[in-house]
JSON list of C-alpha atoms in Angstrom, two decimals:
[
{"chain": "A", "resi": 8, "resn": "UNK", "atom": "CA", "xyz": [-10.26, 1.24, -4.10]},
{"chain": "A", "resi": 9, "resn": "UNK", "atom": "CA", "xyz": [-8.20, 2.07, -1.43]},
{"chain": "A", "resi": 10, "resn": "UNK", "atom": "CA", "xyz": [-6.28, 4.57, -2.84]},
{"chain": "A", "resi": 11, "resn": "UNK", "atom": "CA", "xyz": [-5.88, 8.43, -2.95]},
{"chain": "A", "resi": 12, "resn": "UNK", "atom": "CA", "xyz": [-6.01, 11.32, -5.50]},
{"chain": "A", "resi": 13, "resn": "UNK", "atom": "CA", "xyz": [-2.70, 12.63, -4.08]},
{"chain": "A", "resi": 14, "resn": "UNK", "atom": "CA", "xyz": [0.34, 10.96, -2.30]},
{"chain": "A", "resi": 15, "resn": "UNK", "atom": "CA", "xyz": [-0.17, 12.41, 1.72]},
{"chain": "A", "resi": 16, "resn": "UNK", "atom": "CA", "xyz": [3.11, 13.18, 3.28]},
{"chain": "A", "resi": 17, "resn": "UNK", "atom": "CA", "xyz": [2.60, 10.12, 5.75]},
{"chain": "A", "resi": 18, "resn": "UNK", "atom": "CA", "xyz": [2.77, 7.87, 2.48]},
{"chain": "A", "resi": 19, "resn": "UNK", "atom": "CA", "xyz": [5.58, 9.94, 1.21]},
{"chain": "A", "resi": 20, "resn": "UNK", "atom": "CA", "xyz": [7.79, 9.81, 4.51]},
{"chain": "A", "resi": 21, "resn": "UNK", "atom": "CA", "xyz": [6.95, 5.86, 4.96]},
{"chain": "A", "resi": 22, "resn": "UNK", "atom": "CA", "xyz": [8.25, 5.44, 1.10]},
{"chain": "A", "resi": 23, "resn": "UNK", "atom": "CA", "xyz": [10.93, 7.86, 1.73]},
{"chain": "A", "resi": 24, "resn": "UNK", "atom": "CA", "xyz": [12.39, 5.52, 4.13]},
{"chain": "A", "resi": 25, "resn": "UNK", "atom": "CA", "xyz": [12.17, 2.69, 2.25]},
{"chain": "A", "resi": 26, "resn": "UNK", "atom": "CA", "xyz": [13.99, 3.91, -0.19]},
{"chain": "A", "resi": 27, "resn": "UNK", "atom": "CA", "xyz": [16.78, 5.02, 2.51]},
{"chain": "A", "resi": 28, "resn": "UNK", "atom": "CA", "xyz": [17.10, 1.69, 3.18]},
{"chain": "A", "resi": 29, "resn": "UNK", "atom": "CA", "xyz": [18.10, 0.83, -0.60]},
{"chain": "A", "resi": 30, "resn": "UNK", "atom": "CA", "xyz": [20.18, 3.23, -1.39]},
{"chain": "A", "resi": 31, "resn": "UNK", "atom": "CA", "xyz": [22.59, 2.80, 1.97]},
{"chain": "A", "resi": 32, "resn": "UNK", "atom": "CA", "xyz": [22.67, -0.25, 1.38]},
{"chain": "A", "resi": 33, "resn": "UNK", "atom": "CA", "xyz": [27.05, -0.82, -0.03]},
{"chain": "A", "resi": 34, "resn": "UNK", "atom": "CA", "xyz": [26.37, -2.66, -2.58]},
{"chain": "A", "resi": 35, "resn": "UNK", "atom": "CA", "xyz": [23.52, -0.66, -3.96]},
{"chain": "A", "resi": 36, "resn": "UNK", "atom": "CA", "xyz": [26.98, 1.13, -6.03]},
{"chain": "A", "resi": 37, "resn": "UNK", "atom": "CA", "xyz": [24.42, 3.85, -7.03]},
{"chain": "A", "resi": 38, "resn": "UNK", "atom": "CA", "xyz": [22.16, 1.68, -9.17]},
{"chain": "A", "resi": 39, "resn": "UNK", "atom": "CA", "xyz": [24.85, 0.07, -10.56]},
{"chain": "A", "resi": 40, "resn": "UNK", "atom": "CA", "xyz": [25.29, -3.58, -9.47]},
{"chain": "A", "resi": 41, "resn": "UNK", "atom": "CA", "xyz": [24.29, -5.43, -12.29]},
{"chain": "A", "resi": 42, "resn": "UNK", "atom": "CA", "xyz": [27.79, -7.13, -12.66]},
{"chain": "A", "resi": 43, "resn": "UNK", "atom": "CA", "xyz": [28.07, -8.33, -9.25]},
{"chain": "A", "resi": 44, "resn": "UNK", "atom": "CA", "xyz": [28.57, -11.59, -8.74]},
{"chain": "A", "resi": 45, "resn": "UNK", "atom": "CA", "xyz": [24.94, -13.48, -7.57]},
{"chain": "A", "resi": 46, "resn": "UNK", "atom": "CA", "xyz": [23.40, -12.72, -4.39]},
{"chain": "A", "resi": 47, "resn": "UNK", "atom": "CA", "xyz": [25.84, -10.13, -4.32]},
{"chain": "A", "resi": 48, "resn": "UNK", "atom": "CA", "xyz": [23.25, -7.12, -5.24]},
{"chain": "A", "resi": 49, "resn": "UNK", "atom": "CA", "xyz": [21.32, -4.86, -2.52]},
{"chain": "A", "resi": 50, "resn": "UNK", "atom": "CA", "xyz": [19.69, -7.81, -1.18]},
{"chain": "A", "resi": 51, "resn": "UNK", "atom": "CA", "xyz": [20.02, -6.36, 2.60]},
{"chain": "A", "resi": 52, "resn": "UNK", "atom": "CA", "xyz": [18.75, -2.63, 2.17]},
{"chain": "A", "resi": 53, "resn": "UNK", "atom": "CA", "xyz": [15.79, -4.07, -0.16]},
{"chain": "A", "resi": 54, "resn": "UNK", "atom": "CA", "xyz": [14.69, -6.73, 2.16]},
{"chain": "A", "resi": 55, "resn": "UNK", "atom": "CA", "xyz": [14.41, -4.18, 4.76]},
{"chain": "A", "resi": 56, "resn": "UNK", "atom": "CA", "xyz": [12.12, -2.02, 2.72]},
{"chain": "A", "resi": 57, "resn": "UNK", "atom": "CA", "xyz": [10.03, -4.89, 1.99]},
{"chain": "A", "resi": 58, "resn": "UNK", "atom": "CA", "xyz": [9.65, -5.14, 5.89]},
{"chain": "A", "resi": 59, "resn": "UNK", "atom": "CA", "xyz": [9.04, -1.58, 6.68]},
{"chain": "A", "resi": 60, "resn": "UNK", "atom": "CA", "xyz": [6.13, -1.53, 3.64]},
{"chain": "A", "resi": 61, "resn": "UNK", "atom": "CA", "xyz": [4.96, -4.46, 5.13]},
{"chain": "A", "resi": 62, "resn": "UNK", "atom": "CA", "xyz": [4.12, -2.95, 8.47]},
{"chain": "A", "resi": 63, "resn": "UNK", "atom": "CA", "xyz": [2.04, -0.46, 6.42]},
{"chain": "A", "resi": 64, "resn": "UNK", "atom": "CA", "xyz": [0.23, -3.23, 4.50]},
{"chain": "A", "resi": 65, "resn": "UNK", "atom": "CA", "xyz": [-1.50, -5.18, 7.34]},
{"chain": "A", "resi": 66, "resn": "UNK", "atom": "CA", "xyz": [-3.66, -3.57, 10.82]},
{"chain": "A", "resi": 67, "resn": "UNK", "atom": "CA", "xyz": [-2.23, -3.49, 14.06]},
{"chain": "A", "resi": 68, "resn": "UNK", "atom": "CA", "xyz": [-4.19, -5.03, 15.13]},
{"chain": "A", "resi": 69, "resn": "UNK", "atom": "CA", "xyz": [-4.06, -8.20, 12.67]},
{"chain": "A", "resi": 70, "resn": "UNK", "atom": "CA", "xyz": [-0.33, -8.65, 13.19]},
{"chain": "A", "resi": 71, "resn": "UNK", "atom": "CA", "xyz": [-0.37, -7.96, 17.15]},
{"chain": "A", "resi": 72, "resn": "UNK", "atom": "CA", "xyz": [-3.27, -10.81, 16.55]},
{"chain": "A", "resi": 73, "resn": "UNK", "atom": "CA", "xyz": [-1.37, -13.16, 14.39]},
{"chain": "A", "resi": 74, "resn": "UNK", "atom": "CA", "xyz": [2.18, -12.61, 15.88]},
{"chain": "A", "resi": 75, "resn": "UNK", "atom": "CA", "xyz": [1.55, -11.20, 18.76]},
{"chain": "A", "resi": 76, "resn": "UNK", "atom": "CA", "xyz": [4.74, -11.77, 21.80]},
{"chain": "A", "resi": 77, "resn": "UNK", "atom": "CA", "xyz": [5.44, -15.29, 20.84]},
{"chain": "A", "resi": 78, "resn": "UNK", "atom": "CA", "xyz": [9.28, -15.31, 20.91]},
{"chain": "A", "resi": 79, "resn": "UNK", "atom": "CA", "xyz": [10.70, -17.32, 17.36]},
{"chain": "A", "resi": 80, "resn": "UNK", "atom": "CA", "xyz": [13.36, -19.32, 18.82]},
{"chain": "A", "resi": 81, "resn": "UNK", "atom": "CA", "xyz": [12.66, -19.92, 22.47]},
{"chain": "A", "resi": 82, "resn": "UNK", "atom": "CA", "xyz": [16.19, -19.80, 24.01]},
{"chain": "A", "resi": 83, "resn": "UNK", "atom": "CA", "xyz": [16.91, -22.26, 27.01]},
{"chain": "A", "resi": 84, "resn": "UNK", "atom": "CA", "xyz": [18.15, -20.30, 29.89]},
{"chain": "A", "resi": 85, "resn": "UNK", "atom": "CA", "xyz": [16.04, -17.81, 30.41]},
{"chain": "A", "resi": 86, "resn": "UNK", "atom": "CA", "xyz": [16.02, -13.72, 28.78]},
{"chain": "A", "resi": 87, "resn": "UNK", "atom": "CA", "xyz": [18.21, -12.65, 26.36]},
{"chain": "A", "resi": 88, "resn": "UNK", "atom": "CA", "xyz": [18.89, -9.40, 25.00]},
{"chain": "A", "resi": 89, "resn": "UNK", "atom": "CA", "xyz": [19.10, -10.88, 21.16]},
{"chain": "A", "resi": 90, "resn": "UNK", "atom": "CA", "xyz": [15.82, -13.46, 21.14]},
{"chain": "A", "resi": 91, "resn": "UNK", "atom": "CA", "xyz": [14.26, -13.00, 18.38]},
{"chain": "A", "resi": 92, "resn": "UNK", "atom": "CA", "xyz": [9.98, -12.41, 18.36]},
{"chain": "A", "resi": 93, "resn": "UNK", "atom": "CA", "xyz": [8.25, -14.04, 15.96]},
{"chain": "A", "resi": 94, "resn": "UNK", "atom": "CA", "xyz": [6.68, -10.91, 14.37]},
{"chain": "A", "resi": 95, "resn": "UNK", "atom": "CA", "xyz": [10.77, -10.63, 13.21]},
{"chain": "A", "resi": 96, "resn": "UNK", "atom": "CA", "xyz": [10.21, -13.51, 11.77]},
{"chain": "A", "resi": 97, "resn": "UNK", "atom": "CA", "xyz": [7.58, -12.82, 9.68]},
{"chain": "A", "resi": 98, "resn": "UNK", "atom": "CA", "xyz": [9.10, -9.85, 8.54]},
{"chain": "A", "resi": 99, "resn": "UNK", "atom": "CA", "xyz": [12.11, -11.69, 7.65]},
{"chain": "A", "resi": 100, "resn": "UNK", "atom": "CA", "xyz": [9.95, -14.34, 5.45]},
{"chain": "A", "resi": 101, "resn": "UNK", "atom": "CA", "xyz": [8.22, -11.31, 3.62]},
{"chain": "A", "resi": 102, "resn": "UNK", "atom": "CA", "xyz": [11.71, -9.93, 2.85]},
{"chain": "A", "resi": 103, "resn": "UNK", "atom": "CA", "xyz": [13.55, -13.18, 1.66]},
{"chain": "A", "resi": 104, "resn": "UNK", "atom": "CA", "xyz": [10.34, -13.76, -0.68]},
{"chain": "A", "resi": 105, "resn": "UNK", "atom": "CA", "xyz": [10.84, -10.19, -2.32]},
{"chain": "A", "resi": 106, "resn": "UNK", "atom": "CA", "xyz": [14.62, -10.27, -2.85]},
{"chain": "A", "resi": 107, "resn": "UNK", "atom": "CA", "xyz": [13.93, -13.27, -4.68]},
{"chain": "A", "resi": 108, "resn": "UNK", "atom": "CA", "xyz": [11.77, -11.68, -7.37]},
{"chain": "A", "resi": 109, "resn": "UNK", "atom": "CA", "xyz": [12.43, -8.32, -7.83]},
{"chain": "A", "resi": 110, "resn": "UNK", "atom": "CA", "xyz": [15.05, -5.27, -8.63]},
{"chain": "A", "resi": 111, "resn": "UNK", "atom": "CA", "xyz": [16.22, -2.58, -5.73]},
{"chain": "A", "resi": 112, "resn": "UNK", "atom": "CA", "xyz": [16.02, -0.32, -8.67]},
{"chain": "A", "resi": 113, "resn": "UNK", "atom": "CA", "xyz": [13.11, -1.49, -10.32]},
{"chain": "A", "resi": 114, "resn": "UNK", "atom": "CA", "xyz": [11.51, -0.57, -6.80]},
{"chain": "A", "resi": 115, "resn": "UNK", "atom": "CA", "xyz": [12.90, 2.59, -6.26]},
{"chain": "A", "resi": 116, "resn": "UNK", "atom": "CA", "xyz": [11.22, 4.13, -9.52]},
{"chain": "A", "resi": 117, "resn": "UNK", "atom": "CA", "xyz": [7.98, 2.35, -8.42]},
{"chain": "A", "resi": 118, "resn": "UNK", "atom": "CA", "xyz": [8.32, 3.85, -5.23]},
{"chain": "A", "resi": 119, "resn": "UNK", "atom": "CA", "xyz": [8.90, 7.60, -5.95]},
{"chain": "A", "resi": 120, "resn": "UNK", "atom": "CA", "xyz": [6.36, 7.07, -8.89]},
{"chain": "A", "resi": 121, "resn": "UNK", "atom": "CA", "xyz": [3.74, 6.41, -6.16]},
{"chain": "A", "resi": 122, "resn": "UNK", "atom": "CA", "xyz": [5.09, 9.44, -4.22]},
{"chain": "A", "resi": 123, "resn": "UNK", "atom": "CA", "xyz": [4.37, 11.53, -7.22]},
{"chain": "A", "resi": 124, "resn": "UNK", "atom": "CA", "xyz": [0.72, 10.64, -7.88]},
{"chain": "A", "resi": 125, "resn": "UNK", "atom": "CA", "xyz": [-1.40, 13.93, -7.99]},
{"chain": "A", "resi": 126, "resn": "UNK", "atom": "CA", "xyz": [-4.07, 14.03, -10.11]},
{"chain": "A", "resi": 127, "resn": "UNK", "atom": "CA", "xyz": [-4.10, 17.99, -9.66]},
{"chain": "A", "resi": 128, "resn": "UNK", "atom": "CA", "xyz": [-1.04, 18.22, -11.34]},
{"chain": "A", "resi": 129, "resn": "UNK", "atom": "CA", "xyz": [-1.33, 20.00, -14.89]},
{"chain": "A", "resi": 130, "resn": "UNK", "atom": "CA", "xyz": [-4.81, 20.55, -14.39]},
{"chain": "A", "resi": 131, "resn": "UNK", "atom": "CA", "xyz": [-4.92, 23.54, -11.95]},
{"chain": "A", "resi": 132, "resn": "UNK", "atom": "CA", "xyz": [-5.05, 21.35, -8.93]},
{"chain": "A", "resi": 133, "resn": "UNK", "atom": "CA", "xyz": [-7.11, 18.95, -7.40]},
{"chain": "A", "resi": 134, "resn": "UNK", "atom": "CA", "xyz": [-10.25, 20.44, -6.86]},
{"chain": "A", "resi": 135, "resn": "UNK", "atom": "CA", "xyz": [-10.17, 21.91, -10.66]},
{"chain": "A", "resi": 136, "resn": "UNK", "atom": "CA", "xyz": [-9.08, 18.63, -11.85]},
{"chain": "A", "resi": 137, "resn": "UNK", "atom": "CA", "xyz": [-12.00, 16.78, -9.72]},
{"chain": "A", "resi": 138, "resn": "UNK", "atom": "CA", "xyz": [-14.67, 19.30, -11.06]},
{"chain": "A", "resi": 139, "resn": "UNK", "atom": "CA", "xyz": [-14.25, 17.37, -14.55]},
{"chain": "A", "resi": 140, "resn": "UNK", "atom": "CA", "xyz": [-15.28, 14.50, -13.88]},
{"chain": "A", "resi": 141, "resn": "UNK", "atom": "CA", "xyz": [-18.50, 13.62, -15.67]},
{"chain": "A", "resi": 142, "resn": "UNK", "atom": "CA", "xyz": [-18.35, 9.48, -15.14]},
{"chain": "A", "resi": 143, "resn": "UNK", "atom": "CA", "xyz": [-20.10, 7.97, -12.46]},
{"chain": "A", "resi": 144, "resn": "UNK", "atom": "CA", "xyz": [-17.86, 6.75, -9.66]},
{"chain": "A", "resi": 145, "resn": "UNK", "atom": "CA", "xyz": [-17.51, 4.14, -6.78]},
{"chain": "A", "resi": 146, "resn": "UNK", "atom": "CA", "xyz": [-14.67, 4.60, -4.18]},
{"chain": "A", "resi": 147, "resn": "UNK", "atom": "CA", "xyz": [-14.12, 1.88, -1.54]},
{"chain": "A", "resi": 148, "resn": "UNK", "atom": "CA", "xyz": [-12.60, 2.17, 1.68]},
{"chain": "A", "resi": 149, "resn": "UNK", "atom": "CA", "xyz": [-11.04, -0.40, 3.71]},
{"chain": "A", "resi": 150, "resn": "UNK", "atom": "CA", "xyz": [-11.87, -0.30, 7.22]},
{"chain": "A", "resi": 151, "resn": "UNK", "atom": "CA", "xyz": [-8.60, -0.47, 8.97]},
{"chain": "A", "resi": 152, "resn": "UNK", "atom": "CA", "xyz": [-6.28, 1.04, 6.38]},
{"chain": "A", "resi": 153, "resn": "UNK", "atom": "CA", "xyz": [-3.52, 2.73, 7.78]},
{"chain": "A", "resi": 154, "resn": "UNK", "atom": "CA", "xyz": [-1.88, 3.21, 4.46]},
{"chain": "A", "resi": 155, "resn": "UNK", "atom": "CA", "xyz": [-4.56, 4.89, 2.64]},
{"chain": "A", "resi": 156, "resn": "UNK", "atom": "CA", "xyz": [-7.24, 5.49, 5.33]},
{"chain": "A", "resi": 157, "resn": "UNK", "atom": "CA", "xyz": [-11.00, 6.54, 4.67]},
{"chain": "A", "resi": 158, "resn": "UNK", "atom": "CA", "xyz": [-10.66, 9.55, 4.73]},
{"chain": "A", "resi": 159, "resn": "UNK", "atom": "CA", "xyz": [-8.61, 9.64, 1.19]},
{"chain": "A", "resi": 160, "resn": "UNK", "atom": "CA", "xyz": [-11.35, 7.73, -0.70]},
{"chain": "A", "resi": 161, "resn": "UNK", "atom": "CA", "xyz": [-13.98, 10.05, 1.42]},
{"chain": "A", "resi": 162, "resn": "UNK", "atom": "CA", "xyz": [-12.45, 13.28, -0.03]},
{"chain": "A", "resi": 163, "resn": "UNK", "atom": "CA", "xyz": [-12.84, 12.48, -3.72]},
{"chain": "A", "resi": 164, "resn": "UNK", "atom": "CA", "xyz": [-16.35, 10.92, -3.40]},
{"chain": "A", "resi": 165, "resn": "UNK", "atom": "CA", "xyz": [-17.18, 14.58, -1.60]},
{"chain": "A", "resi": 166, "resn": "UNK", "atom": "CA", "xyz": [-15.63, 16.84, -4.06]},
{"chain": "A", "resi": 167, "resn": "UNK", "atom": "CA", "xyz": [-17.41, 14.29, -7.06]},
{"chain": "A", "resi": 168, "resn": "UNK", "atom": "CA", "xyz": [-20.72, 15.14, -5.22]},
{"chain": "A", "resi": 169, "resn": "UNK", "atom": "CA", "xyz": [-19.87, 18.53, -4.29]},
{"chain": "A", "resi": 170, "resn": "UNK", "atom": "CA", "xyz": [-19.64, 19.61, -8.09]},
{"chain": "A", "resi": 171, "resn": "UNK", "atom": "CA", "xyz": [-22.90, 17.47, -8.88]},
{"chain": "A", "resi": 172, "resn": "UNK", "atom": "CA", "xyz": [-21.39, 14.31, -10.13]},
{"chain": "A", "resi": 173, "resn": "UNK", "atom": "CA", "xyz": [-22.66, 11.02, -9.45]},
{"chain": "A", "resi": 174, "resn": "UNK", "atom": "CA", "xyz": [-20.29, 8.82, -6.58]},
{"chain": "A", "resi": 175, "resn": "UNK", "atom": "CA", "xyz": [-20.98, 6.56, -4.08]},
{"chain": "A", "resi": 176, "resn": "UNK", "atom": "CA", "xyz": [-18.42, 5.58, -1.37]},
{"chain": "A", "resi": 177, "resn": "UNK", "atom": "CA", "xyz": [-19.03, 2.31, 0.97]},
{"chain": "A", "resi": 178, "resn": "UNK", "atom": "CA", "xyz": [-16.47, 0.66, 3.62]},
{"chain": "A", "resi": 179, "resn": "UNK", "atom": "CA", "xyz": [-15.53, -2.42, 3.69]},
{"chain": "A", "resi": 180, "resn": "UNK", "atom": "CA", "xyz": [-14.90, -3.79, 7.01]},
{"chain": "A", "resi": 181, "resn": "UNK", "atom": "CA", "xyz": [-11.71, -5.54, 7.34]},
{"chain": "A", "resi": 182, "resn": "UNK", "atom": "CA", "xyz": [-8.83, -6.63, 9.81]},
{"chain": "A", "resi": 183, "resn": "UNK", "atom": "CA", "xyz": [-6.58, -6.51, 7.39]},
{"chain": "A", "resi": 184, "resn": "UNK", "atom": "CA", "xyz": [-5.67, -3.03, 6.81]},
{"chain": "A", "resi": 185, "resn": "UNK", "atom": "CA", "xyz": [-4.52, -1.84, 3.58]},
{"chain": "A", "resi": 186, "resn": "UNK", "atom": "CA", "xyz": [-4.21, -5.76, 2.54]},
{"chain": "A", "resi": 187, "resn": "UNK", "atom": "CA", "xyz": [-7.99, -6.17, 2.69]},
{"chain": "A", "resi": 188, "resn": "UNK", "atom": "CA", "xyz": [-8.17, -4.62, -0.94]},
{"chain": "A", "resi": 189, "resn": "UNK", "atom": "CA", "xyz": [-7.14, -8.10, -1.86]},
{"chain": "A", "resi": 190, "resn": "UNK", "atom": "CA", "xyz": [-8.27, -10.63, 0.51]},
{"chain": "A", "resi": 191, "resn": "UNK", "atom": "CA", "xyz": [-12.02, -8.85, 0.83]},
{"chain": "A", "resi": 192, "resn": "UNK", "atom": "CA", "xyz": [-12.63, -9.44, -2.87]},
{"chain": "A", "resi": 193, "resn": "UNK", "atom": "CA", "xyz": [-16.03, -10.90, -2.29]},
{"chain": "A", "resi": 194, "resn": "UNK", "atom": "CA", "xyz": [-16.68, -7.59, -0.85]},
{"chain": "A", "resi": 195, "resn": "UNK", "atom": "CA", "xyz": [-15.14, -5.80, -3.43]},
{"chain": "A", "resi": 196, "resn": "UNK", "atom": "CA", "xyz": [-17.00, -7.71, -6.12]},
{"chain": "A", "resi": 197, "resn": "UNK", "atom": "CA", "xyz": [-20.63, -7.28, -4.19]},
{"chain": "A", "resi": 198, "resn": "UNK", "atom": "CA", "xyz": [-20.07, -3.56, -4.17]},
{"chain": "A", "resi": 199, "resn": "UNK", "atom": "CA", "xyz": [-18.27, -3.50, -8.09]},
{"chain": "A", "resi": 200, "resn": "UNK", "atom": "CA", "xyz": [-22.18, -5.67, -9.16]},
{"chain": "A", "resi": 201, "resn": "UNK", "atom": "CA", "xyz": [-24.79, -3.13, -8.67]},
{"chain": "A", "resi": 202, "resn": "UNK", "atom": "CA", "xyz": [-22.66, -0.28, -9.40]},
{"chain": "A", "resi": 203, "resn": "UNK", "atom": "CA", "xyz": [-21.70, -1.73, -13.33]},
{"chain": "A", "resi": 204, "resn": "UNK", "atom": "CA", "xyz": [-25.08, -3.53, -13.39]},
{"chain": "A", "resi": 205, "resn": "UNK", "atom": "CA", "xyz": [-26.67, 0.54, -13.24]},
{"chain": "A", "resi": 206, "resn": "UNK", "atom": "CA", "xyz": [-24.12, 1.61, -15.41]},
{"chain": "A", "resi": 207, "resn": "UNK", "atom": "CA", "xyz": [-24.88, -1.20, -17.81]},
{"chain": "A", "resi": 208, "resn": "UNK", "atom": "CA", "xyz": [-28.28, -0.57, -17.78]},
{"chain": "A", "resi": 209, "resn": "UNK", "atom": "CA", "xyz": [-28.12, 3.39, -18.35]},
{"chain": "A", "resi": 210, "resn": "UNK", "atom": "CA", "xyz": [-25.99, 2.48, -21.67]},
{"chain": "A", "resi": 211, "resn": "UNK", "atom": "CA", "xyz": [-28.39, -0.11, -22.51]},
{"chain": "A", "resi": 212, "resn": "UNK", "atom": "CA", "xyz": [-31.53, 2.51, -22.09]},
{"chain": "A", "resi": 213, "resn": "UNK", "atom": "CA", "xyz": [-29.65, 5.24, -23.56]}
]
C-alpha cells in the first residue's frame, strides 16, 4: 500500500535532505543534546524536516488547492518582501506539532532506515528475491502519489505475475497524494474485503 520494494533515489535525496536539515542544525551537538536545557534541543533543523517531508506527503495539487496564494498576515501598506503566504503557515503548524512529540535522533535512524529498504538485499536481488514469493498479493496505488508513485507498487505486482504468482494491483483515486493511504481508508478497506474474503475461503476449502 503505497509503498516500494526498494528506496528510489528521489526518496533517498528528499530524506537525504531532511536529514541535512537536522544535523546543521547547532544544537544538534552530534546527537548529543540530551542535557540541554528544555526547548533547547534541535527544535529548528527538525521542524524544517518535518516541512520538507510534508511537501512530499500531500499533491500539488491539494495544497495549491487548500493554500493556494492567500498571504497569512495581510500587511497594511501594500507588498513586502517578508509577507508571509499562508502555505508557510501551514508548514509552520506541521512543524511546531512534530517538535512537540518526537526526537531529531529518533528521526534520523527512522529516516536512513527507510532509505535502506531493499528487499533484494541478501537474497540475490530483487528480481531473485520477488521470484519467491508463493502468497497471494494485493498492492494499492494511490493516485497522486508523488512520494511513492504507481509505478513502484506496479513493478512488484508485474514481477509477482511475471514468475506465475497470484497479485492484483488497483488505484485508488485520490487528491491527496501520498496522504491518501490514510484518509482513503474506505477505499483501502473495499479493496483489503474481497481480496481476504478469497483468501479466507481458499483456507476454508483447502
Amino acid at each position: 500500500l503505497a509503498s516500494c520494494v526498494a528506496a528510489s533515489a528521489f526518496q533517498i535525496g528528499q530524506s537525504s535532505v531532511q536529514r541535512s536539515a537536522i544535523v546543521l542544525d547547532p544544537k544538534w551537538n552530534g546527537g548529543d543534546y540530551y542535557d540541554a536545557a528544555p526547548n533547547e534541543g534541535p527544535h529548528f533543523g527538525l521542524g524544517l524536516a518535518r516541512e520538507q517531508a510534508t511537501l512530499t506527503y500531500q499533491s500539488e495539487e491539494l495544497i495549491d488547492t487548500k493554500q493556494g496564494r492567500r498571504e497569512k498576515d495581510v500587511m497594511d501598506r501594500g507588498f513586502s518582501p517578508w509577507q508571509r503566504f499562508a502555505v508557510e503557515g501551514f508548514l509552520d503548524y506541521q512543524a511546531e506539532k512534530l517538535i512537540r512529540r518526537f526526537d531529531a535522533n529518533s528521526y534520523l535512524v527512522i529516516n536512513k532506515a527507510m532509505d535502506l529498504h531493499d528487499v533484494g538485499r541478501g537474497r540475490g536481488g530483487l528480481q531473485r528475491a520477488l521470484a519467491r514469493i508463493t502468497a497471494p498479493v494485493l498492492t494499492l496505488s494511490i493516485s497522486t502519489d508523488g512520494l511513492y508513485p504507481t509505478r513502484q507498487q506496479q513493478f512488484l505486482h508485474d514481477e509477482i505475475v511475471s514468475n506465475g504468482g497470484s497479485s492484483r494491483h488497483e488505484i485508488i483515486h485520490s487528491k491527496a497524494g501520498h496522504d491518501g493511504f490514510l484518509t482513503e481508508h474506505q477505499a483501502v478497506g473495499a479493496a483489503l474485503k474481497p481480496f481476504l474474503g478469497e483468501i479466507e475461503t481458499k483456507l476454508t476449502n483447502s
